[in-house]
Amino acid sequence: MHWVIALFVFVSVIGSMNSSVMQISRYFYVAAREGHLPRFLSLVSVHNMTPQPAIMLGGMISCMFIYMSGIYQLMAYLQFVYWLNTLVVVAGLLWWRFKYPQKPRPIKFPVVFHVVLLLISVFLVLMPFLQEPWICLKGLILMATSIPFYLLFVVDWTRKRKFLKIVDRVHDFMNVNMQLLFTSVYAAETKEHIELGLVGEESVGVSLLAEEHEDE
């Protein structure tokens, strides 16, 4: 019966990979929706309601990591950054729960689950930092590389529009072609099109015409 353990490990790995694919693509989707990434990454398929451009980006990044020589070291960096991110998110969630207890929430779990996850995150952040501080420091440096992009593309500053004219043109080109390639629209438009019964290329055409009308 030794094969039973291997079978359970296999099922666990498949489940973890499945959730990771959905989780990473949703990170890109939400970041694009909030304006932290190019907007075309928040496009949603009108057929199966999935953020296909964001999934494609996640797949491209994963394929790029496969061909990197220091993949295990990179995994160590990202593992530390991942649990640090989880720690910050859960701590912020607990702070929000106690500061605004009357706020309406679509999903609400008992606080004990958040506290347990917070303690696990603290442990998984502190232990690697105490054992391999240099690797954790590199992970923080890797995370800090996003700051220049945030300042350049997200923060609004004087003359930014003139400086990023080429970027805007590339973004407009990608926006139109991604809608046509994946038969996708933005989330608010998707809901309207489903209610109207518009699907496929027709809904994409409505989306493009609406954008052209707004530009005029």
Short mmCIF file of C-alpha atoms in Angstrom, two decimals:
data_model
loop_
_atom_site.label_atom_id
_atom_site.label_comp_id
_atom_site.label_asym_id
_atom_site.label_seq_id
_atom_site.Cartn_x
_atom_site.Cartn_y
_atom_site.Cartn_z
CA MET A 1 0.00 0.00 0.00
CA HIS A 2 3.02 2.32 -0.31
CA TRP A 3 1.49 3.77 -3.50
CA VAL A 4 -1.33 5.37 -1.46
CA ILE A 5 1.01 8.05 -0.05
CA ALA A 6 2.34 8.83 -3.51
CA LEU A 7 -1.23 9.11 -4.80
CA PHE A 8 -2.20 11.55 -2.05
CA VAL A 9 0.92 13.64 -2.70
CA PHE A 10 0.06 13.71 -6.41
CA VAL A 11 -3.52 14.85 -5.71
CA SER A 12 -2.24 17.50 -3.27
CA VAL A 13 0.25 18.87 -5.82
CA ILE A 14 -2.41 19.02 -8.55
CA GLY A 15 -4.78 20.85 -6.19
CA SER A 16 -2.07 23.29 -5.16
CA MET A 17 -1.13 24.00 -8.77
CA ASN A 18 -4.78 24.52 -9.71
CA SER A 19 -5.33 27.03 -6.90
CA SER A 20 -2.04 28.78 -7.69
CA VAL A 21 -3.04 29.29 -11.33
CA MET A 22 -6.33 30.88 -10.27
CA GLN A 23 -4.73 32.89 -7.47
CA ILE A 24 -1.88 34.43 -9.50
CA SER A 25 -4.11 35.36 -12.43
CA ARG A 26 -6.58 37.04 -10.05
CA TYR A 27 -3.74 39.09 -8.57
CA PHE A 28 -2.96 40.44 -12.04
CA TYR A 29 -6.65 40.95 -12.76
CA VAL A 30 -7.34 42.98 -9.60
CA ALA A 31 -4.11 44.99 -9.95
CA ALA A 32 -5.07 45.91 -13.53
CA ARG A 33 -8.61 46.77 -12.45
CA GLU A 34 -7.23 49.12 -9.78
CA GLY A 35 -4.85 50.75 -12.28
CA HIS A 36 -1.59 49.22 -11.02
CA LEU A 37 -1.09 47.17 -14.21
CA PRO A 38 -2.14 47.75 -17.83
CA ARG A 39 -5.92 47.81 -18.04
CA PHE A 40 -6.20 45.12 -20.72
CA LEU A 41 -5.15 42.54 -18.10
CA SER A 42 -8.55 43.05 -16.44
CA LEU A 43 -10.44 41.85 -19.51
CA VAL A 44 -12.89 39.01 -18.86
CA SER A 45 -14.01 36.39 -21.38
CA VAL A 46 -17.67 36.75 -22.38
CA HIS A 47 -17.99 32.96 -22.75
CA ASN A 48 -16.58 31.53 -19.49
CA MET A 49 -16.12 34.66 -17.32
CA THR A 50 -12.38 34.14 -16.75
CA PRO A 51 -9.61 36.77 -16.96
CA GLN A 52 -7.86 35.15 -19.92
CA PRO A 53 -5.20 37.87 -20.53
CA ALA A 54 -4.18 37.69 -16.85
CA ILE A 55 -4.01 33.88 -17.03
CA MET A 56 -1.85 34.15 -20.16
CA LEU A 57 0.55 36.53 -18.38
CA GLY A 58 0.83 34.15 -15.42
CA GLY A 59 1.60 31.28 -17.79
CA MET A 60 4.27 33.30 -19.60
CA ILE A 61 5.98 34.23 -16.33
CA SER A 62 5.89 30.58 -15.19
CA CYS A 63 7.47 29.44 -18.48
CA MET A 64 10.17 32.08 -18.05
CA PHE A 65 10.98 30.81 -14.55
CA ILE A 66 11.41 27.26 -15.87
CA TYR A 67 14.42 28.30 -17.95
CA MET A 68 16.16 30.19 -15.14
CA SER A 69 19.25 28.49 -13.72
CA GLY A 70 18.76 29.65 -10.12
CA ILE A 71 15.14 28.54 -9.87
CA TYR A 72 15.48 27.06 -6.35
CA GLN A 73 17.05 30.23 -5.01
CA LEU A 74 14.31 32.27 -6.67
CA MET A 75 11.71 30.02 -5.03
CA ALA A 76 13.32 30.72 -1.66
CA TYR A 77 13.04 34.48 -2.31
CA LEU A 78 9.43 34.27 -3.41
CA GLN A 79 8.45 32.00 -0.53
CA PHE A 80 9.61 34.58 1.97
CA VAL A 81 7.90 37.40 0.06
CA TYR A 82 4.70 35.36 -0.25
CA TRP A 83 4.36 34.75 3.48
CA LEU A 84 5.36 38.34 4.25
CA ASN A 85 2.55 39.47 1.94
CA THR A 86 0.14 37.06 3.66
CA LEU A 87 1.20 38.41 7.05
CA VAL A 88 0.53 42.01 6.03
CA VAL A 89 -2.84 41.15 4.44
CA VAL A 90 -4.10 39.14 7.43
CA ALA A 91 -2.88 41.77 9.90
CA GLY A 92 -4.68 44.45 7.89
CA LEU A 93 -7.81 42.32 7.78
CA LEU A 94 -7.80 41.88 11.58
CA TRP A 95 -7.22 45.59 12.08
CA TRP A 96 -10.13 46.34 9.76
CA ARG A 97 -12.40 43.85 11.55
CA PHE A 98 -11.80 45.42 14.97
CA LYS A 99 -11.78 49.04 13.83
CA TYR A 100 -14.93 48.77 11.67
CA PRO A 101 -16.95 45.91 13.17
CA GLN A 102 -20.25 47.14 11.70
CA LYS A 103 -19.07 47.30 8.09
CA PRO A 104 -21.08 45.01 5.76
CA ARG A 105 -19.04 42.04 4.46
CA PRO A 106 -20.11 39.53 1.79
CA ILE A 107 -18.07 36.78 3.47
CA LYS A 108 -17.28 36.63 7.18
CA PHE A 109 -15.30 33.92 8.97
CA PRO A 110 -14.67 33.53 12.71
CA VAL A 111 -11.75 35.65 13.92
CA VAL A 112 -9.97 32.57 15.26
CA PHE A 113 -9.13 31.46 11.71
CA HIS A 114 -7.47 34.80 10.98
CA VAL A 115 -5.51 34.67 14.23
CA VAL A 116 -4.23 31.17 13.47
CA LEU A 117 -3.19 32.19 9.95
CA LEU A 118 -1.50 35.29 11.37
CA LEU A 119 0.55 33.19 13.81
CA ILE A 120 1.54 30.75 11.05
CA SER A 121 2.58 33.65 8.82
CA VAL A 122 4.68 35.20 11.60
CA PHE A 123 6.43 31.88 12.14
CA LEU A 124 7.10 31.32 8.42
CA VAL A 125 8.48 34.86 8.07
CA LEU A 126 10.68 34.90 11.18
CA MET A 127 12.22 31.43 10.87
CA PRO A 128 13.71 31.90 7.37
CA PHE A 129 14.88 35.39 8.34
CA LEU A 130 16.72 34.03 11.39
CA GLN A 131 18.24 31.09 9.50
CA GLU A 132 19.05 32.71 6.14
CA PRO A 133 18.86 36.50 6.53
CA TRP A 134 20.78 37.20 3.30
CA ILE A 135 18.26 35.29 1.16
CA CYS A 136 15.37 37.09 2.87
CA LEU A 137 17.10 40.42 2.28
CA LYS A 138 17.40 39.57 -1.42
CA GLY A 139 13.70 38.76 -1.43
CA LEU A 140 12.93 42.19 0.01
CA ILE A 141 15.16 43.80 -2.63
CA LEU A 142 13.32 41.82 -5.31
CA MET A 143 10.02 43.10 -3.94
CA ALA A 144 11.35 46.68 -3.83
CA THR A 145 12.02 46.61 -7.59
CA SER A 146 8.30 47.26 -8.06
CA ILE A 147 8.57 50.73 -6.47
CA PRO A 148 10.02 52.50 -9.57
CA PHE A 149 7.27 51.01 -11.76
CA TYR A 150 4.65 52.14 -9.25
CA LEU A 151 6.04 55.67 -9.23
CA LEU A 152 6.27 55.74 -13.02
CA PHE A 153 2.96 54.20 -14.06
CA VAL A 154 0.59 54.64 -11.08
CA VAL A 155 1.47 57.85 -9.24
CA ASP A 156 0.22 60.92 -11.09
CA TRP A 157 2.95 63.52 -11.54
CA THR A 158 3.54 66.55 -13.78
CA ARG A 159 4.42 65.88 -17.44
CA LYS A 160 3.74 62.20 -16.97
CA ARG A 161 1.28 62.12 -19.86
CA LYS A 162 3.79 63.57 -22.32
CA PHE A 163 6.51 61.20 -21.17
CA LEU A 164 4.29 58.14 -21.53
CA LYS A 165 2.72 58.85 -24.92
CA ILE A 166 4.43 55.83 -26.47
CA VAL A 167 3.32 53.62 -23.59
CA ASP A 168 -0.26 54.84 -24.03
CA ARG A 169 -0.20 53.99 -27.73
CA VAL A 170 1.12 50.50 -27.04
CA HIS A 171 -1.52 50.04 -24.36
CA ASP A 172 -4.32 51.11 -26.71
CA PHE A 173 -3.04 48.69 -29.35
CA MET A 174 -2.91 45.82 -26.83
CA ASN A 175 -6.32 46.74 -25.44
CA VAL A 176 -8.07 46.44 -28.82
CA ASN A 177 -6.24 43.29 -29.91
CA MET A 178 -6.69 41.49 -26.59
CA GLN A 179 -10.45 42.08 -26.78
CA LEU A 180 -10.53 40.63 -30.28
CA LEU A 181 -8.14 37.75 -29.55
CA PHE A 182 -9.85 36.49 -26.39
CA THR A 183 -13.40 37.69 -27.18
CA SER A 184 -13.38 39.56 -23.91
CA VAL A 185 -14.61 42.80 -22.38
CA TYR A 186 -14.29 44.53 -19.03
CA ALA A 187 -16.15 43.18 -16.01
CA ALA A 188 -18.91 45.82 -15.85
CA GLU A 189 -19.50 45.47 -19.58
CA THR A 190 -19.59 41.68 -19.33
CA LYS A 191 -22.49 41.83 -16.87
CA GLU A 192 -24.43 44.19 -19.11
CA HIS A 193 -23.80 42.05 -22.19
CA ILE A 194 -24.95 38.87 -20.47
CA GLU A 195 -28.15 40.60 -19.38
CA LEU A 196 -28.72 41.80 -22.96
CA GLY A 197 -27.82 38.43 -24.44
CA LEU A 198 -24.83 39.81 -26.34
CA VAL A 199 -22.01 37.30 -26.66
CA GLY A 200 -18.95 36.65 -28.80
CA GLU A 201 -17.73 39.19 -31.32
CA GLU A 202 -20.87 41.29 -31.07
CA SER A 203 -20.19 42.10 -27.42
CA VAL A 204 -16.60 42.96 -28.23
CA GLY A 205 -17.81 45.30 -30.94
CA VAL A 206 -20.13 47.00 -28.44
CA SER A 207 -17.20 47.42 -26.06
CA LEU A 208 -14.95 48.95 -28.73
CA LEU A 209 -17.70 51.27 -29.99
CA ALA A 210 -18.39 52.41 -26.43
CA GLU A 211 -14.74 53.24 -25.89
CA GLU A 212 -14.56 55.16 -29.17
CA HIS A 213 -17.67 57.10 -28.19
CA GLU A 214 -16.12 58.00 -24.81
CA ASP A 215 -12.93 59.20 -26.51
CA GLU A 216 -14.95 61.47 -28.79
#
